[in-house]
Coordinates of C-alpha atoms and ligand atoms in Angstrom, one line a residue:
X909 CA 13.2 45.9 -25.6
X910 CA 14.3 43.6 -23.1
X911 CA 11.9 41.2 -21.6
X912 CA 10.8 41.8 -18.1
X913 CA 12.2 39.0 -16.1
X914 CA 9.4 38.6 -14.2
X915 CA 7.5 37.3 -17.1
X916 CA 9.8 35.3 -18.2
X917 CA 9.4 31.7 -18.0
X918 CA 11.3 28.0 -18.7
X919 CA 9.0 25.0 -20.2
X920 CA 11.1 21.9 -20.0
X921 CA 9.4 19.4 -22.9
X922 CA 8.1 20.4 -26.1
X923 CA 5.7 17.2 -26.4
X924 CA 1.6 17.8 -26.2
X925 CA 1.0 20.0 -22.9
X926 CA 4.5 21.8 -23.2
X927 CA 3.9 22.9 -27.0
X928 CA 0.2 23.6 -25.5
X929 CA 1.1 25.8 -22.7
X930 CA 3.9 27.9 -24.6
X931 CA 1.3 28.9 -26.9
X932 CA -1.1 29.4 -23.8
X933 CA 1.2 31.9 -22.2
X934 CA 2.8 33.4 -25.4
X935 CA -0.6 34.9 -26.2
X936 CA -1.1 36.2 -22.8
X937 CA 2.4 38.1 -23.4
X938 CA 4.5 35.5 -21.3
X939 CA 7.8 35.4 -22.8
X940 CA 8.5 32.3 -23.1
X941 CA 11.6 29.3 -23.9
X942 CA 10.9 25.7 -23.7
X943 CA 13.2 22.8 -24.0
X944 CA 13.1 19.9 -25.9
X945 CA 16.0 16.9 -25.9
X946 CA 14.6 15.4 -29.4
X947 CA 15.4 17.0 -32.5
X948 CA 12.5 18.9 -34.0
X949 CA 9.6 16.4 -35.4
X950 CA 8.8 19.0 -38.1
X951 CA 12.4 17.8 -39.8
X952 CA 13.4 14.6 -38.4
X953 CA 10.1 13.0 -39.4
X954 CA 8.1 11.6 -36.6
X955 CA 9.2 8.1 -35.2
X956 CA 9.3 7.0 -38.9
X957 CA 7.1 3.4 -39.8
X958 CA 4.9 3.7 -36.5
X959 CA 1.7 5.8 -36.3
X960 CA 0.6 5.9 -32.6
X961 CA -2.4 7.6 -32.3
X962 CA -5.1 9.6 -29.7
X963 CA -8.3 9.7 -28.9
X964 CA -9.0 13.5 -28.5
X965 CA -12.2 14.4 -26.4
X966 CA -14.1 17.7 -25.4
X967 CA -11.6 18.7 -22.4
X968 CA -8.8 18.5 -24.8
X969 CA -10.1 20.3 -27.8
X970 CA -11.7 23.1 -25.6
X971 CA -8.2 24.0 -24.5
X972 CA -6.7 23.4 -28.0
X973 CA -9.4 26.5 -28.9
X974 CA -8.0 28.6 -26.0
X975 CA -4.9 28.4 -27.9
X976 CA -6.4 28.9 -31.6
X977 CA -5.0 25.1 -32.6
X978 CA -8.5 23.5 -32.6
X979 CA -9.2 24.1 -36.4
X980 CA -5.8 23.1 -37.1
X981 CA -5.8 19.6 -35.3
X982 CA -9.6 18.9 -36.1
X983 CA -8.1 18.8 -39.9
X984 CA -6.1 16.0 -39.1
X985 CA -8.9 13.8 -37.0
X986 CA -11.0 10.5 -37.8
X987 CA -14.6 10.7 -35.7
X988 CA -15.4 8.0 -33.7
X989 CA -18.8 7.4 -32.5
X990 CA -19.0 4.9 -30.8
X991 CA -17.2 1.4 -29.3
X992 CA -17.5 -1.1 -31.9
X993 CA -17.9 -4.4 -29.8
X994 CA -16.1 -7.4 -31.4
X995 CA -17.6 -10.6 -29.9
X996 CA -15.9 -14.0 -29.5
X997 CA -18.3 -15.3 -32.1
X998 CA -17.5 -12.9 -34.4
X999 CA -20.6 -10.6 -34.5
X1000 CA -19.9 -6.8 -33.7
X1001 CA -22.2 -4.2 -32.0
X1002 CA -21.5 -0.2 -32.2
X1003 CA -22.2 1.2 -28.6
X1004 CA -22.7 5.2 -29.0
X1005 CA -20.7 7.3 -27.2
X1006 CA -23.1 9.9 -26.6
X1007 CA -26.6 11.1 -28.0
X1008 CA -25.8 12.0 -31.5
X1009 CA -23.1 13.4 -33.7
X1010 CA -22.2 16.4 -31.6
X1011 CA -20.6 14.0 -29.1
X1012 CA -18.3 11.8 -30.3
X1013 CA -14.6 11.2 -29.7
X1014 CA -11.7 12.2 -32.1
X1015 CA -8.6 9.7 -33.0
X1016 CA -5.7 11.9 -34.3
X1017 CA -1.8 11.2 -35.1
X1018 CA 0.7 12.2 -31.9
X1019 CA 3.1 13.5 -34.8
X1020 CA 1.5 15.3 -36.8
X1021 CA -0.8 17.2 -33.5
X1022 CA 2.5 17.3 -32.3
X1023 CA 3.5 19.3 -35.6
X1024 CA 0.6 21.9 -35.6
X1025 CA 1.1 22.4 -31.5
X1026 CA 4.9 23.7 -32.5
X1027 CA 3.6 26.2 -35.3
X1028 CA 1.7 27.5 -33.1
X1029 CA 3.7 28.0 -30.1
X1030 CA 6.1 29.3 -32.3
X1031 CA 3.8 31.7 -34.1
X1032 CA 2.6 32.9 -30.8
X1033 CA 6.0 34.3 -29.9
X1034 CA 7.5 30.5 -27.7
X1035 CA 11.4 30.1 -28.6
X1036 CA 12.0 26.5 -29.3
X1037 CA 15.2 25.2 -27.8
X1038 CA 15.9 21.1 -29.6
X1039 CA 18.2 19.2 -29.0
X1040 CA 18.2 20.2 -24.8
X1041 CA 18.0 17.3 -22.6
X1042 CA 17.5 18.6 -18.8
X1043 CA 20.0 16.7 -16.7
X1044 CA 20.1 18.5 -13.7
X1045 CA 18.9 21.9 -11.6
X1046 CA 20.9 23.9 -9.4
X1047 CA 17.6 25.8 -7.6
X1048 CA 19.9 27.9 -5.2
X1049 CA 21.6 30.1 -8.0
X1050 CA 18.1 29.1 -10.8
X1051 CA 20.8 27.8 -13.5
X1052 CA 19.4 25.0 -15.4
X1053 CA 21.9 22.4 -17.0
X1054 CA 21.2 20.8 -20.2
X1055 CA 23.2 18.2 -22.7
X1056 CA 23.1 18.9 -26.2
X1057 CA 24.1 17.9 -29.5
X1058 CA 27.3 20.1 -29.2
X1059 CA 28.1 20.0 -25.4
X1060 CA 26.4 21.1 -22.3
X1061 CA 24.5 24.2 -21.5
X1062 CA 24.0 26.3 -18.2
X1063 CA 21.0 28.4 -18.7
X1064 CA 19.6 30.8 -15.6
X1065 CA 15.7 30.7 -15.6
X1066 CA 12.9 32.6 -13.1
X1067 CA 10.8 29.1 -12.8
X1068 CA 10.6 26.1 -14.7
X1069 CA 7.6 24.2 -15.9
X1070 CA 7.7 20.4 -16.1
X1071 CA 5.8 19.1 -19.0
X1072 CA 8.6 16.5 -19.5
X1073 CA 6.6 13.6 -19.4
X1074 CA 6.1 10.5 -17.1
X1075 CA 10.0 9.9 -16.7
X1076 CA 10.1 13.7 -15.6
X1077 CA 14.0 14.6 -15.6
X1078 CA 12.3 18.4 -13.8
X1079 CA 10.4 15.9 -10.7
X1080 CA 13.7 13.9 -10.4
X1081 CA 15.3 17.2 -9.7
X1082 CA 12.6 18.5 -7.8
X1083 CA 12.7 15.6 -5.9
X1084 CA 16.4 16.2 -4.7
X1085 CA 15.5 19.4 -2.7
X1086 CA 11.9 18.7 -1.6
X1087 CA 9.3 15.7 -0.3
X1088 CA 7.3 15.3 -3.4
X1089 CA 5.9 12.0 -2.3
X1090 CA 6.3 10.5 -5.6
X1091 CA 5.0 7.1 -5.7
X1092 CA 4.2 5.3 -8.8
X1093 CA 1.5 1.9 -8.9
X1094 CA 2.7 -0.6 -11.7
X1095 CA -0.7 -2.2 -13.5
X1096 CA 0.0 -6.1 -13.5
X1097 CA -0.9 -5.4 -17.3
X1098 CA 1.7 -4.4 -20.2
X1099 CA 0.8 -3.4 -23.9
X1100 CA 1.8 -4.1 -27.3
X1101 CA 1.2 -2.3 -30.6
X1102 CA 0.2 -3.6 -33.9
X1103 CA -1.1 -2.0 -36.8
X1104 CA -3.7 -2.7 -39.6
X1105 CA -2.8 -1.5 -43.0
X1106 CA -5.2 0.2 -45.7
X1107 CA -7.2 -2.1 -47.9
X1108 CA -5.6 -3.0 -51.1
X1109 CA -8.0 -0.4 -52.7
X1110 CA -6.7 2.1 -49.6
X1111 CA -9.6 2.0 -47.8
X1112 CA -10.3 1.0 -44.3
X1113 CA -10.2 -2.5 -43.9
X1114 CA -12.9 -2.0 -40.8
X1115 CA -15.8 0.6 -39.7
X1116 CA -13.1 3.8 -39.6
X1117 CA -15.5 5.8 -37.5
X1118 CA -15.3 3.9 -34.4
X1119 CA -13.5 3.5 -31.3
X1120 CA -12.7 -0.9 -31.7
X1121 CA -12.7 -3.4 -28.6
X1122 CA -12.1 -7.1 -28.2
X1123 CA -13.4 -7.2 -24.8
X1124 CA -12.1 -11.5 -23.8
X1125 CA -12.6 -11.0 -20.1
X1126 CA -8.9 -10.7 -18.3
X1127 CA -7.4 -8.5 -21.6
X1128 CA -8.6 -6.9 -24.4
X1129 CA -7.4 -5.3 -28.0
X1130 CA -8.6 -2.2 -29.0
X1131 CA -8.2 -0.2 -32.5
X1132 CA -8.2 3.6 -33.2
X1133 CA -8.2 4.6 -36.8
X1134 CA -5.3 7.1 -38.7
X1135 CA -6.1 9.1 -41.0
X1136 CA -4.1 7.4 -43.7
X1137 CA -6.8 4.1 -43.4
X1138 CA -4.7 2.1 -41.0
X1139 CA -5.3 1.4 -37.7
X1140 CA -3.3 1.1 -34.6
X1141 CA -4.1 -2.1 -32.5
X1142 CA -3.4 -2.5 -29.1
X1143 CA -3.2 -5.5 -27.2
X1144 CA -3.4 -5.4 -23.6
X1145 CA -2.5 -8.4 -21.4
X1146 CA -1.2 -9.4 -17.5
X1147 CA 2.0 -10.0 -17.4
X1148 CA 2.0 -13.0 -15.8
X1149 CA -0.8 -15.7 -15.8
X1150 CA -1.6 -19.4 -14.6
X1151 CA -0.2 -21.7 -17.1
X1152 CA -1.9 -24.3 -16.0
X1153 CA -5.0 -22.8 -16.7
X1154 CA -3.9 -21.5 -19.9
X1155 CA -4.0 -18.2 -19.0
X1156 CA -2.6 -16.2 -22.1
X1157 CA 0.3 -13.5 -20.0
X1158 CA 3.2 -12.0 -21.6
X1159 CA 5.1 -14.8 -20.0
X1160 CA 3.4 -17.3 -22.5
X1161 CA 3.0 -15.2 -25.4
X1162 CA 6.9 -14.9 -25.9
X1163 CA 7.2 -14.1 -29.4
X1164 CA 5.2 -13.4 -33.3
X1165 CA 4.5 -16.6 -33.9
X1166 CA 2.8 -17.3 -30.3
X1167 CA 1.1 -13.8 -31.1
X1168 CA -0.2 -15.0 -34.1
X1169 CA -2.0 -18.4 -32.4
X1170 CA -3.2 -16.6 -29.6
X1171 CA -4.7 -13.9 -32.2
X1172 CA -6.2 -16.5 -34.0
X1173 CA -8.1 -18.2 -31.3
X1174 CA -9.6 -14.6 -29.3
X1175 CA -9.3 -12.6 -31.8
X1176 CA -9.6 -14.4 -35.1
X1177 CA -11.7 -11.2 -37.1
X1178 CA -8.6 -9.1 -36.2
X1179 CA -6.3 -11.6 -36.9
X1180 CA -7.0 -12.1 -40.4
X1181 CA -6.5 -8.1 -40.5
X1182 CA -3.2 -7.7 -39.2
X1183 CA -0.7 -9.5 -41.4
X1184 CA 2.5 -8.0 -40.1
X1185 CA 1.4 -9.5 -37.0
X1186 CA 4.1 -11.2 -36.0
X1187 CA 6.8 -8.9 -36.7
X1188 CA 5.0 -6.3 -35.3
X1189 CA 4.9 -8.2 -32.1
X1190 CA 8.7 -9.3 -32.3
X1191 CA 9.9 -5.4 -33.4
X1192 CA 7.5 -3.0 -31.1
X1193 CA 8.2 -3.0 -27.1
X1194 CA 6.7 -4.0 -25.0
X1195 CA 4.9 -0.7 -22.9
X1196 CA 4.2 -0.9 -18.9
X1197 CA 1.5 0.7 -17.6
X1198 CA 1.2 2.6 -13.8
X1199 CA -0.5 5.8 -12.0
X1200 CA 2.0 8.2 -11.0
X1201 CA 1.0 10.1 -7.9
X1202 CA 3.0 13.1 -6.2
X1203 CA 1.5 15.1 -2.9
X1204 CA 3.3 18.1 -4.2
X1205 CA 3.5 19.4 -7.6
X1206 CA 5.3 22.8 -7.2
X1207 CA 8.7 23.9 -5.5
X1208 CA 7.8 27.2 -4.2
X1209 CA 7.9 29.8 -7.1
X1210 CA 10.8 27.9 -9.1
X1211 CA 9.2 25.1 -10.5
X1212 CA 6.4 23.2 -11.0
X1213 CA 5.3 19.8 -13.0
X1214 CA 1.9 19.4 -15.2
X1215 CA 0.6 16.4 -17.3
X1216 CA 1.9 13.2 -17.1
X1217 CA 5.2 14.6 -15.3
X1218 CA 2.6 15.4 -12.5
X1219 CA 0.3 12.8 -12.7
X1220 CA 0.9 10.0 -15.6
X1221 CA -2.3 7.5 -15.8
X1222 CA -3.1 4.1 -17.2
X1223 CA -4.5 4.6 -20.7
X1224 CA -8.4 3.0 -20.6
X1225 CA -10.1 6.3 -20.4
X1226 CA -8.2 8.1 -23.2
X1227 CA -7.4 11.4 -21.1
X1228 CA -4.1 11.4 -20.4
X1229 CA -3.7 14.5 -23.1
X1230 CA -7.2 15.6 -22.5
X1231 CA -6.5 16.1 -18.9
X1232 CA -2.6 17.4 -19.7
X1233 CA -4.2 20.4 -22.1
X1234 CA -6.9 21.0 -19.1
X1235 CA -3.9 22.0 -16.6
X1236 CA -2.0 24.0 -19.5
X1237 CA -5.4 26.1 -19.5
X1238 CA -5.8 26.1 -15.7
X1239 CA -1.7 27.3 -15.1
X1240 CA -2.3 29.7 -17.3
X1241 CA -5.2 31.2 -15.8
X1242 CA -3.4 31.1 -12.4
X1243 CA -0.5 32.7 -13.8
X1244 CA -2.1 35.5 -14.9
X1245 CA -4.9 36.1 -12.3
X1246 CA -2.1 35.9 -9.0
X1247 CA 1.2 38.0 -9.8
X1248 CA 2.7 36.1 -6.9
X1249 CA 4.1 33.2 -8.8
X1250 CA 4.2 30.8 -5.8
X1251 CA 0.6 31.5 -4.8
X1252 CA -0.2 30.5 -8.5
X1253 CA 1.8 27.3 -8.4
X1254 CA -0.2 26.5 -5.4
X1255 CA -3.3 27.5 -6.9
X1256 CA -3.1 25.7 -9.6
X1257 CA -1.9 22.5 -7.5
X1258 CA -5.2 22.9 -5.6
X1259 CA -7.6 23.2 -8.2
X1260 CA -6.1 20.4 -10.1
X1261 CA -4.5 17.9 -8.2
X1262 CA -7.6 16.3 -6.7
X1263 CA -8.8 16.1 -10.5
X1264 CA -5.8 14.5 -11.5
X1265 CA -6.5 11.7 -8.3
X1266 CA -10.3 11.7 -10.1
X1267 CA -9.0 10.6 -13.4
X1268 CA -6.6 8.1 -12.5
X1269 CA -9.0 6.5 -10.7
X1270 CA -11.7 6.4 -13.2
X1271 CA -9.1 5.4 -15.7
X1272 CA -8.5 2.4 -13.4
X1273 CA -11.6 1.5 -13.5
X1274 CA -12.1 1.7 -17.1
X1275 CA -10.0 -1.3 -17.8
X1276 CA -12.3 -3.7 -16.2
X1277 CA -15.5 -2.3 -17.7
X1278 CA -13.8 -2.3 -21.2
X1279 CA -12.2 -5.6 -20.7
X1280 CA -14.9 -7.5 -18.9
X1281 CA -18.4 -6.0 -18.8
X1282 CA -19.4 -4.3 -22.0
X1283 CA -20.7 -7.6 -23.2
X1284 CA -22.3 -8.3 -19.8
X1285 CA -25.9 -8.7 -19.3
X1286 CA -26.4 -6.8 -16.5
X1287 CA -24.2 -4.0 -17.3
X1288 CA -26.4 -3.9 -20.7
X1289 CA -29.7 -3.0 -18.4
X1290 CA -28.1 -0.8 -16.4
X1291 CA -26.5 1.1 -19.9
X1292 CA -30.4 1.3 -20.9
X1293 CA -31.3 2.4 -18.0
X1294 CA -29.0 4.8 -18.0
X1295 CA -29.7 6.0 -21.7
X1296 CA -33.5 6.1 -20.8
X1297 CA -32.8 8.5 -17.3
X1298 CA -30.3 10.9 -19.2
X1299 CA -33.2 11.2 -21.7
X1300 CA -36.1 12.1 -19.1
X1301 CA -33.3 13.8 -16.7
X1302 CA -30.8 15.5 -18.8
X1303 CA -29.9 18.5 -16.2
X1304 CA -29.7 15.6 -13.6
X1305 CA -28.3 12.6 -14.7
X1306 CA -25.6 12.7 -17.2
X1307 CA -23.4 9.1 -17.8
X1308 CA -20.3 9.1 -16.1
X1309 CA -18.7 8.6 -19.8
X1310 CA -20.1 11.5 -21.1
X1311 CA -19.6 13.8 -17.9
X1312 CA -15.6 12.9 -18.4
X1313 CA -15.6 13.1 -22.4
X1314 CA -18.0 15.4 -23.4
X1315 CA -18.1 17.9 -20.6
X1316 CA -15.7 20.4 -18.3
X1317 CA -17.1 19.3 -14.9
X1318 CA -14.0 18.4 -12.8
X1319 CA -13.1 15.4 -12.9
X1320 CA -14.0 14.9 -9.0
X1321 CA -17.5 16.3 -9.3
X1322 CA -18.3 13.6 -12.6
X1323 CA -16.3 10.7 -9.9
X1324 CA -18.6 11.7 -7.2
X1325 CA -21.6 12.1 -9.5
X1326 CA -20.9 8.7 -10.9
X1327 CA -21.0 7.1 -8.2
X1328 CA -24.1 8.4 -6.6
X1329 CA -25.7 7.4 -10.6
X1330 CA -23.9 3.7 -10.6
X1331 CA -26.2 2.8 -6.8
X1332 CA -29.2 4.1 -8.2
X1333 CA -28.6 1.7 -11.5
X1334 CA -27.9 -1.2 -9.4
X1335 CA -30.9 -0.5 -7.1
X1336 CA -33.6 0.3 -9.7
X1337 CA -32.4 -2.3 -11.8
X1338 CA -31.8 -5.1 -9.7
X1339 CA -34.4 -8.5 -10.2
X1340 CA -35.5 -6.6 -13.5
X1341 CA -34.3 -8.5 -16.6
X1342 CA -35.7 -5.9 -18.7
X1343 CA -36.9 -2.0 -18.0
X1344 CA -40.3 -3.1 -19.1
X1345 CA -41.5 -3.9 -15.0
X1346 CA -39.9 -0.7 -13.7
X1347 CA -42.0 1.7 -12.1
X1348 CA -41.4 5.0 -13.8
X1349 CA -42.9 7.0 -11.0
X1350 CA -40.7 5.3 -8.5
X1351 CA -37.8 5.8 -10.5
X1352 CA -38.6 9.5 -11.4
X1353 CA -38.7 10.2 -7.5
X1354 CA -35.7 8.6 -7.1
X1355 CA -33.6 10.5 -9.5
X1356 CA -35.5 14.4 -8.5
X1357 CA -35.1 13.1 -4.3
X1358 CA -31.0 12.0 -4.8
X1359 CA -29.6 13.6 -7.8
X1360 CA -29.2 17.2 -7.4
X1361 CA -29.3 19.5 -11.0
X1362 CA -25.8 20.1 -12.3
X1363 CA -24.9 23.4 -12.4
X1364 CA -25.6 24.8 -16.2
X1365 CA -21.9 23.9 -18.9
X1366 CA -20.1 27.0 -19.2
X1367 CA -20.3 27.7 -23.0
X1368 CA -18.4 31.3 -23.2
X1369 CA -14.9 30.5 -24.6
X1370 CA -11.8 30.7 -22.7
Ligands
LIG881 P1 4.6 14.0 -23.5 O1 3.6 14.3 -24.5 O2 5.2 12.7 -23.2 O3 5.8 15.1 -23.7 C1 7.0 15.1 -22.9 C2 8.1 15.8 -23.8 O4 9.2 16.0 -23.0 C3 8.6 14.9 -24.9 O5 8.6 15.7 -26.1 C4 10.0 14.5 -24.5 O6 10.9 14.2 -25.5 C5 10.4 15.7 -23.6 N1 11.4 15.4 -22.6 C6 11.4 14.3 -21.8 N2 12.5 14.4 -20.9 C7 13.1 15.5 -21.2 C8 14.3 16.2 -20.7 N3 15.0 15.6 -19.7 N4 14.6 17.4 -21.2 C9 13.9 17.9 -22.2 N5 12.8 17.4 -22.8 C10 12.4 16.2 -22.3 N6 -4.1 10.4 -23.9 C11 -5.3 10.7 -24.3 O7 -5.9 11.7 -23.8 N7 -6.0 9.9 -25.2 C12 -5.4 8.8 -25.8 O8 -6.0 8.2 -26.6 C13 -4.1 8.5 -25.5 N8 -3.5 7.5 -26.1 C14 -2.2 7.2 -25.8 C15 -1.5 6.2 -26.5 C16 -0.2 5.9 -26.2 C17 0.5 4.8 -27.0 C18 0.5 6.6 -25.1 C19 1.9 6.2 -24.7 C20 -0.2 7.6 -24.4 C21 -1.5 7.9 -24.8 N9 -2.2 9.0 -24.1 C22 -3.5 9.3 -24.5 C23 -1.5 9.7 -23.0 C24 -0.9 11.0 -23.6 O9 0.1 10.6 -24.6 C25 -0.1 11.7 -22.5 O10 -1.0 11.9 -21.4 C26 0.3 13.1 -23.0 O11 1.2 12.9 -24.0 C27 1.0 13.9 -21.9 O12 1.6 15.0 -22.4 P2 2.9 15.6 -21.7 O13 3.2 16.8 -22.5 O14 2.8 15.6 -20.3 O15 4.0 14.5 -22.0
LIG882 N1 -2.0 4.6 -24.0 C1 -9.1 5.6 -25.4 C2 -11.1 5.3 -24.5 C3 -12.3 4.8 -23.7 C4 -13.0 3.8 -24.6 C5 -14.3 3.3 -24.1 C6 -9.3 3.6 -24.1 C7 -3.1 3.0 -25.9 C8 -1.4 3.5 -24.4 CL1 -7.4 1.8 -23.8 C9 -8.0 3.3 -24.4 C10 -9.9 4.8 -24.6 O1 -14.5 3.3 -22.9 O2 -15.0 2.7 -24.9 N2 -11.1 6.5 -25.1 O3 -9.9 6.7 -25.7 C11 -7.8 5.3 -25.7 C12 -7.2 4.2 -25.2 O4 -6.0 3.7 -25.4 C13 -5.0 4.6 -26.0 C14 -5.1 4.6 -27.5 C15 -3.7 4.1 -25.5 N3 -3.1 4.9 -24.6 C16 0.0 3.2 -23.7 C17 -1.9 2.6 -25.3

């Protein structure tokens, strides 16, 4: 039987929403080819010697279900509960996620979700195409040009998705033909990794089932467990500093052995931990971080981008694949629900991009609370407080945290929400050292008078 063109689409990428979405649209009887310029991971082995991993939240494995992976993955995951505080005197303090064991975050290999994401788009009906490096679109005639292994390959599609990742080859092309309005804002921050090997009994040389942060003000580490009892560390620092103030910056920390000093003066419990440290440091590159913003997502009905081709993020809220799988789901949907295939693009564009502007922002600000206020004071009162009100108000008031990471609200409804929650902290908080003088009654009326109920989860599966 030959496939009906019309159903037929082109998935440039075959990383974490590409793999996602071929298996998304394979089910719903999309016939499907994506295109991938690495080899396949399942063979090849995945970036031997380094084991980068992810914190998988509710958004993320909600769409992994759609999709029948979630079993799969969750086989492969280490639970983490909480942020583990490391203070500069040494003393640590787990800070729950959410109320209990139902919500918690997940920490899980890219490779080997990676691995189970490919069975499944393949066992959904997706071809696989390695070894297929886009490098250029002619949209007038639809003939896609790839370089391969053994030369080049001009393939004619109906529309092509773009879940190539933040260096996009699809957007550059895109770009070409149409005002995108791509724009990308460099954090003054980079990152390095580092990693923590098993115990010499193989255990976990720290708590495994927590999400670890250094917080020292202008930079932080942070450590996510594997599931073979390591841990990847990840420093993030400025790039530049005032060396005269003996800022530490990338520009003073040049090499291992400066690594290793600085380690051992902030961060002298981890230090001890990590004793590859300074080859680590002197072998992995150094990562920039940025936001990626485009006005436009979609060429008409020939192409559009999702994930971090669409949208890339800074890292500090841990949704860049969460939010990725969320517009695999949501393209899908729109796919199927509007036969006219620009109309869906544009849907789909509308629903999500002001989401996408949500998250990037709150990932923004995520750096500074992780880096600089968790071991604040008054940040501490206004976390009680907070606790205490999503106790006595749970269909009200519901902690920005948990609204991104354990919920499905947009992402602009749990911004706006969050916002409205962080004046009412500050104002029923403020001249209180403790939430022993509050007046409940005042604070109750607060809450009912300028929190509106949220509108009841969704709990049917997709
Ligand atoms: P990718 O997963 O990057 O996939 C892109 C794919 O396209 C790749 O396979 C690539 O080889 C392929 N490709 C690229 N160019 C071409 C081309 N020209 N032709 C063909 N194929 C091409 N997110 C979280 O939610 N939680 C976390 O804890 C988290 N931790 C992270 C840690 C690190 C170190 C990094 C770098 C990112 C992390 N992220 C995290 C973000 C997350 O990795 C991304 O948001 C997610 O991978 C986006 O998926 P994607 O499919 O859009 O892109
Ligand atoms: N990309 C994460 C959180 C929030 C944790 C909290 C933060 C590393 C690159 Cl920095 C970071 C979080 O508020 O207590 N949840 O999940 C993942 C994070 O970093 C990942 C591992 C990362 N992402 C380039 C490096």
């Amino acid at each position: 039987m030959t496939p009906d063109p019309q159903k037929h689409l082109t998935i440039i990428g075959a990383g974490l929403a590409g793999t996602l979405l071929a298996a998304l649209l394979a089910r719903r009887g999309w016939d499907v080819d994506v295109y991938e310029k690495r080899g396949d991971l399942r063979e090849v082995g995945f970036e031997r010697g380094r084991s980068i991993n992810l914190a998988l939240a509710e958004r993320g494995r909600r769409a992994l279900s759609a999709a029948g992976a979630d079993e799969a993955v969750m086989r492969q995951t280490v639970m983490m509960r909480g942020r583990m505080v490391h203070f500069v005197d040494g003393h640590v303090a787990l800070q729950r996620y959410g109320r209990d064991d139902s919500e918690v975050i997940w920490s899980v290999h890219r490779g080997e979700l990676n691995h189970v994401l490919l069975d499944i788009a393949e066992a959904a009906g997706a071809r696989i195409h390695f070894h297929h490096q886009l490098d250029r679109v002619d949209f007038d005639t639809r003939i896609a040009h790839f370089d391969g292994r053994d030369g080049s390959h001009a393939i004619p599609f109906q529309a092509l998705i773009g879940a190539d990742g933040a260096g996009s080859s699809l957007r550059t092309a895109m770009d070409e033909v149409a005002e995108l309005g791509d724009r990308t804002d460099f954090l003054d921050h980079s990152y390095k990794e580092l990693e923590i090997p098993p115990a010499a009994d193989g255990s976990f040389r720290m708590e495994p089932n927590a999400l670890h942060i250094w917080p020292r003000g202008r930079y932080m580490c942070i450590a996510l467990p594997n599931d073979e009892s390591t841990f990847t560390v990840t420093l993030f620092l400025p790039n530049a500093g005032d060396d005269s103030l003996g800022e530490p910056s990338f520009e003073s920390i040049r090499n291992g052995a400066d690594a290793r000093e600085f380690f051992e003066r902030d961060f002298d419990d981890a230090s001890a931990l990590i004793p590859d440290l300074e080859r680590d440091f002197d072998r992995n590159p150094t990562g920039v971080l940025g936001t990626l913003y485009l006005d436009q997502w979609h060429l008409d009905d020939r192409a559009v981008l999702v994930g971090d081709a669409a949208h890339a993020m800074v890292p500090f809220h841990g949704q860049g694949m969460n939010c990725a799988f969320e517009d695999c789901v949501a393209l899908a949907e729109h796919l199927d629900r509007t036969p006219d295939r620009a109309a869906a693009f544009a849907a789909f564009q509308a629903e999500r991009l002001p989401n996408a502007r949500a998250i990037q922002h709150m990932a923004l600000e995520n750096y500074l609370e992780m880096r600089d206020r968790v071991d604040d004071d008054d940040y501490l009162l206004q976390r009680e407080l907070e606790r205490k009100l999503a106790e006595r108000h749970p269909d009200r008031f519901v902690p920005r945290y948990a609204m991104v990471t354990f919920r499905h609200l947009p992402y602009a409804v749990a911004l706006q929400r969050g916002n409205l929650q962080r004046e009412l902290l500050v104002e029923l908080t403020r001249g209180h050292d403790s939430l022993d003088t509050l007046d409940w009654d005042a604070v109750d009326a607060a809450i009912t008078a300028r929190l509106p109920p949220l509108p009841p989860e969704s709990t049917t599966p997709l």
